[in-house]
Tab-separated table of N, CA and C in Angstrom:
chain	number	residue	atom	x	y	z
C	27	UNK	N	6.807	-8.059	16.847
C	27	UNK	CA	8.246	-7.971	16.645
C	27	UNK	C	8.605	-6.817	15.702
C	28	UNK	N	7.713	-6.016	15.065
C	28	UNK	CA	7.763	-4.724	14.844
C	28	UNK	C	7.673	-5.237	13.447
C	29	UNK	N	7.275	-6.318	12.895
C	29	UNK	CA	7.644	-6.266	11.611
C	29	UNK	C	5.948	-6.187	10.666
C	30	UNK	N	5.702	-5.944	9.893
C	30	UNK	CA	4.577	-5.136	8.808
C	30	UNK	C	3.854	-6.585	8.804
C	31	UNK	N	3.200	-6.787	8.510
C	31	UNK	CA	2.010	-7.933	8.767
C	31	UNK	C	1.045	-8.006	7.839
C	32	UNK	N	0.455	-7.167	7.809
C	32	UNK	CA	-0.785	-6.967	7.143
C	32	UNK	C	-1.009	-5.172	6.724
C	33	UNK	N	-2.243	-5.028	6.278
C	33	UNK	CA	-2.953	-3.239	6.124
C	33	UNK	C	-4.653	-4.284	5.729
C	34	UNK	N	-5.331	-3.121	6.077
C	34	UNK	CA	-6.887	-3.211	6.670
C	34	UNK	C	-7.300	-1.961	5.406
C	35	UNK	N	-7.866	-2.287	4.915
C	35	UNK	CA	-8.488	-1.473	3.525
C	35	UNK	C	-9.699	-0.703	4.380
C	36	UNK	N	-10.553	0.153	4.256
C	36	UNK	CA	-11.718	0.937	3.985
C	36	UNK	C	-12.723	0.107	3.497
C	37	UNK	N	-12.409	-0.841	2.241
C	37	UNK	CA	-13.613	-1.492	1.961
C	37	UNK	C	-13.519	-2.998	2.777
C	38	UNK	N	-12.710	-3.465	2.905
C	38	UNK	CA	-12.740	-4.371	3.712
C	38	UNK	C	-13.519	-4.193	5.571
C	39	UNK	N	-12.854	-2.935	5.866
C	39	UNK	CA	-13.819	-2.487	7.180
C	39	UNK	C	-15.525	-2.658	6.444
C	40	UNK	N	-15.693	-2.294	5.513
C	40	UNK	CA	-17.534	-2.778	5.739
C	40	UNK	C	-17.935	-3.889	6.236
C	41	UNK	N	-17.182	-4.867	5.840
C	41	UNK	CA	-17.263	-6.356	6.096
C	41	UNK	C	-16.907	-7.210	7.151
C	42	UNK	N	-16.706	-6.062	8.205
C	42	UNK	CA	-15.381	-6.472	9.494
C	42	UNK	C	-16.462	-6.906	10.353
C	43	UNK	N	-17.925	-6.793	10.624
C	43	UNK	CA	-18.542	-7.274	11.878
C	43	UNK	C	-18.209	-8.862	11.794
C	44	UNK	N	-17.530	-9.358	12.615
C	44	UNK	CA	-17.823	-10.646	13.336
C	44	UNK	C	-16.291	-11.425	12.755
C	45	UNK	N	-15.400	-10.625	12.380
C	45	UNK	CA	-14.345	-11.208	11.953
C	45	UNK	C	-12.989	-10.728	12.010
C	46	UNK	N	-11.985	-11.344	12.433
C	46	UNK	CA	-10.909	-11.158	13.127
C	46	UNK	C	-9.640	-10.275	12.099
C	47	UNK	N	-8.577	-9.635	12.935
C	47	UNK	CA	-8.141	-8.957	11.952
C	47	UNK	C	-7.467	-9.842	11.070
C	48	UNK	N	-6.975	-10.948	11.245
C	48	UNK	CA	-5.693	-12.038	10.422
C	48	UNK	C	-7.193	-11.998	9.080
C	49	UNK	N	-8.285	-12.124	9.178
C	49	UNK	CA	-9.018	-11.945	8.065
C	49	UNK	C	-9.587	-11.042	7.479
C	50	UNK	N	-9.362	-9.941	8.265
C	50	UNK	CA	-9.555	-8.429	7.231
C	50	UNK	C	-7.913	-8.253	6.710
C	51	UNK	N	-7.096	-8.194	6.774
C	51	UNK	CA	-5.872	-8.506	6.055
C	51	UNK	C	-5.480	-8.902	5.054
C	52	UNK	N	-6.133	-9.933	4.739
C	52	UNK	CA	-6.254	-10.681	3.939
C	52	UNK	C	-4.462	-11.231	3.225
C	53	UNK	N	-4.258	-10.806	1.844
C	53	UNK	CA	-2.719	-11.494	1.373
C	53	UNK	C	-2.012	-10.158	1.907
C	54	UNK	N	-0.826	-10.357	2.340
C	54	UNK	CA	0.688	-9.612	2.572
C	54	UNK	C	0.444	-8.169	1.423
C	55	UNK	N	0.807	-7.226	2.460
C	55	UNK	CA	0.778	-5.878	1.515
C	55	UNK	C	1.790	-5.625	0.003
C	56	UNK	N	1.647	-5.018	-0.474
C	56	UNK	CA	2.363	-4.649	-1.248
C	56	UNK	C	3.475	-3.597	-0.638
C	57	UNK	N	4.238	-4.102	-0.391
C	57	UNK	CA	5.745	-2.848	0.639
C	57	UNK	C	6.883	-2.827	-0.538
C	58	UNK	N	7.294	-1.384	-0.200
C	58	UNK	CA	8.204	-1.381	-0.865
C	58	UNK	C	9.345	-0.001	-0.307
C	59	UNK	N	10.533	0.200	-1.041
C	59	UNK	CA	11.478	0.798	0.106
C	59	UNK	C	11.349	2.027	-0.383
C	60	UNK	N	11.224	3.233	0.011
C	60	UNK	CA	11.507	4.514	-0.300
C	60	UNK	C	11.976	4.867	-1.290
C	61	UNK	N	13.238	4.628	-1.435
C	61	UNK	CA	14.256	5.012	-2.686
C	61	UNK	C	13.602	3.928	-4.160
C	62	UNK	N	12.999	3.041	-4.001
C	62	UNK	CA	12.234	2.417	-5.167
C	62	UNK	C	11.856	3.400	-6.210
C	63	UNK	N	11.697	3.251	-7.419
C	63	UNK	CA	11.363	4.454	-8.662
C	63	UNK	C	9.833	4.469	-8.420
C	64	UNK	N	9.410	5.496	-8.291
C	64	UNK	CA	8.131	5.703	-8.910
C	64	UNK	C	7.229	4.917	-10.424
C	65	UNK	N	8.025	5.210	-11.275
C	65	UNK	CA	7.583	4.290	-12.458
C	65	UNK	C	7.281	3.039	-12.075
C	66	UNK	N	8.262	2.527	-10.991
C	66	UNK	CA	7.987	0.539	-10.815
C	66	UNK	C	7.139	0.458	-9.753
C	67	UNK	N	6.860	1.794	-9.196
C	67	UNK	CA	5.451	1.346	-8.047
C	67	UNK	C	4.433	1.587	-8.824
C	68	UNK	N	3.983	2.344	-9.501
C	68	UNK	CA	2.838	2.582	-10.684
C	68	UNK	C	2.910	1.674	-11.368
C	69	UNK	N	3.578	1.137	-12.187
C	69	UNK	CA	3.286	-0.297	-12.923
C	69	UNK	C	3.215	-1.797	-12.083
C	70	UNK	N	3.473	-1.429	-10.721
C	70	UNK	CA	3.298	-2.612	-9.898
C	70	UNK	C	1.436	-2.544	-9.460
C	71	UNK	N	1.025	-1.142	-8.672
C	71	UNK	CA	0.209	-1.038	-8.723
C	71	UNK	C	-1.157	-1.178	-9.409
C	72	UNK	N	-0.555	-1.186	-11.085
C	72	UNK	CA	-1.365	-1.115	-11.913
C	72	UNK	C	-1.610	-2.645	-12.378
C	73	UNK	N	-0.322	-3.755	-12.417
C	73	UNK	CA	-0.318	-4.797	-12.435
C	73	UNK	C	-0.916	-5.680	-11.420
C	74	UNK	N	-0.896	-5.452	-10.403
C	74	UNK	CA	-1.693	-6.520	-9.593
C	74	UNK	C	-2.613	-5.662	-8.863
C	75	UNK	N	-3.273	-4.490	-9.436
C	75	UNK	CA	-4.899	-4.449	-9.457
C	75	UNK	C	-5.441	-4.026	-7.493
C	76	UNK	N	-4.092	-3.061	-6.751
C	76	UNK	CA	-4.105	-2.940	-5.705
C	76	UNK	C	-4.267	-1.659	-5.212
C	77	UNK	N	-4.602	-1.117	-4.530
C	77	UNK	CA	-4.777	0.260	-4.038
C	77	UNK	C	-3.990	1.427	-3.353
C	78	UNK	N	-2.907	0.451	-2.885
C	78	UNK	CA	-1.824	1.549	-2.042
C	78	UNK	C	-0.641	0.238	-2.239
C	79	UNK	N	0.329	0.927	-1.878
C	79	UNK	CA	2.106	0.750	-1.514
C	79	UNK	C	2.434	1.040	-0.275
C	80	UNK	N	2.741	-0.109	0.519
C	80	UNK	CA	3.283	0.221	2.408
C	80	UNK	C	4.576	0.801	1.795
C	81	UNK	N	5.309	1.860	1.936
C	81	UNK	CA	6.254	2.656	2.116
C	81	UNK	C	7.213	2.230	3.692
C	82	UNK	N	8.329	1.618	3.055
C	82	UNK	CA	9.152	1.035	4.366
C	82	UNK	C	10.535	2.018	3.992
C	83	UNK	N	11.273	2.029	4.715
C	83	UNK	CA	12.999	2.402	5.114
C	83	UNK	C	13.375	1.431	6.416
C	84	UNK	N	14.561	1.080	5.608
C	84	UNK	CA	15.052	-0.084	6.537
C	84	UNK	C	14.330	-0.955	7.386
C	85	UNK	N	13.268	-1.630	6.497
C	85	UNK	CA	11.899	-2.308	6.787
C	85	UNK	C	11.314	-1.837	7.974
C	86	UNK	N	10.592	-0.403	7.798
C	86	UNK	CA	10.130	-0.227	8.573
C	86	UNK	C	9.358	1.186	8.581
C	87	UNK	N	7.913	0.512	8.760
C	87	UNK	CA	7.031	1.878	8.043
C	87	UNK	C	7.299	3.293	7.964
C	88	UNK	N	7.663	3.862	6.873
C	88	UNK	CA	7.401	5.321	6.928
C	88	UNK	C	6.032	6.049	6.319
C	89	UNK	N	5.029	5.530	5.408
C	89	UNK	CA	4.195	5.865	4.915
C	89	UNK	C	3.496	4.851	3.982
C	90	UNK	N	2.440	5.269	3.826
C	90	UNK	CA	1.316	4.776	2.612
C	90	UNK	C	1.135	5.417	1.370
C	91	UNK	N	1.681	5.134	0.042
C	91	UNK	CA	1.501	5.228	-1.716
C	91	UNK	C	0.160	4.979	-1.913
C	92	UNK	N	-0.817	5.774	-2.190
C	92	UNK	CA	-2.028	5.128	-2.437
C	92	UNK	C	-2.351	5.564	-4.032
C	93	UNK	N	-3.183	5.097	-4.946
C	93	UNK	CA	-3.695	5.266	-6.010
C	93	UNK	C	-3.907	6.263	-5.962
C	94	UNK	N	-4.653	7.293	-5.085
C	94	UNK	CA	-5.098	8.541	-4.719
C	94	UNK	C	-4.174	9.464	-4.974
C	95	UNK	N	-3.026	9.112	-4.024
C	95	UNK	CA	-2.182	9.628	-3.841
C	95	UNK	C	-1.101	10.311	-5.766
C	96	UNK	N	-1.561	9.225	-6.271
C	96	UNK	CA	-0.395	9.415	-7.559
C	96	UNK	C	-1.635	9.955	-8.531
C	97	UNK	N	-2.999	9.753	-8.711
C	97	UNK	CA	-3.887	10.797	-9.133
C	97	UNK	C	-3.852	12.175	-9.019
C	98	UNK	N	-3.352	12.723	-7.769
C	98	UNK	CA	-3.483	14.113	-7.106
C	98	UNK	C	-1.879	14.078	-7.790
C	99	UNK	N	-1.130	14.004	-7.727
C	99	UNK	CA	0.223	14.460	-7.833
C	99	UNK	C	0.117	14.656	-9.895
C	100	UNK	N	-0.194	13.611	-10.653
C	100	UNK	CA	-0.680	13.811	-11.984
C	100	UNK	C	-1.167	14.700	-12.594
C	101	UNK	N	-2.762	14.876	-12.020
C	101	UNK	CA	-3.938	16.150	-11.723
C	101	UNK	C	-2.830	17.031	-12.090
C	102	UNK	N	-1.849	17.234	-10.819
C	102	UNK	CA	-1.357	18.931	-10.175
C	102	UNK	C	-0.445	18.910	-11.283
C	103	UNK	N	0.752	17.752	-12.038
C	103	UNK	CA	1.451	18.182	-12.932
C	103	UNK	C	0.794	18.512	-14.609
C	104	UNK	N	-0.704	17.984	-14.173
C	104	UNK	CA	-1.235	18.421	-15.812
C	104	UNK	C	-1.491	20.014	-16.153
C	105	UNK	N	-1.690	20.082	-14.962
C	105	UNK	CA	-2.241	22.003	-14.551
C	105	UNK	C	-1.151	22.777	-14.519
C-alpha cells in the first residue's frame, strides 16, 4: 500500500540465510520528514543507538540519513 515497513541493514544481511524479510527488519525504522532539523535527527540518532534516518516527504520515501552520511558532511566542515 506504498507505505514504509521496514529497512534491511548490511549487518543484518549476514544473518539473512534461512530467514524471512518481516525478520531481517526487525523494529519500525527510524523515519522522519525532510524539513525536520538536523540537530533533532543527530540527537535522535545518537539517542537510540541507530544507524540511518528513512527520509520521507509527505510519507513517502525520498532518501536515507545515515551516520556516515553526517560524518562526511562534519569531516568536510572541519577542513
Amino acid at each position: 500500500h506504498g507505505r514504509l515497513v521496514g529497512m534491511v541493514s548490511s549487518g543484518r544481511l549476514a544473518t539473512a540465510e534461512g530467514r524471512t524479510l518481516r525478520e531481517l527488519c526487525g523494529e519500525p525504522p527510524y523515519a522522519v520528514d525532510i524539513d525536520t532539523r538536523l540537530a533533532e535527527v543527530l540527537a535522535t540518532l545518537a539517542a537510540q543507538r541507530v544507524d540511518a534516518a528513512v527520509v520521507t516527504r509527505h510519507e513517502k520515501l525520498v532518501g536515507v540519513f545515515t551516520v556516515s552520511d553526517a560524518c562526511r558532511a562534519f569531516a568536510a566542515l572541519l577542513e
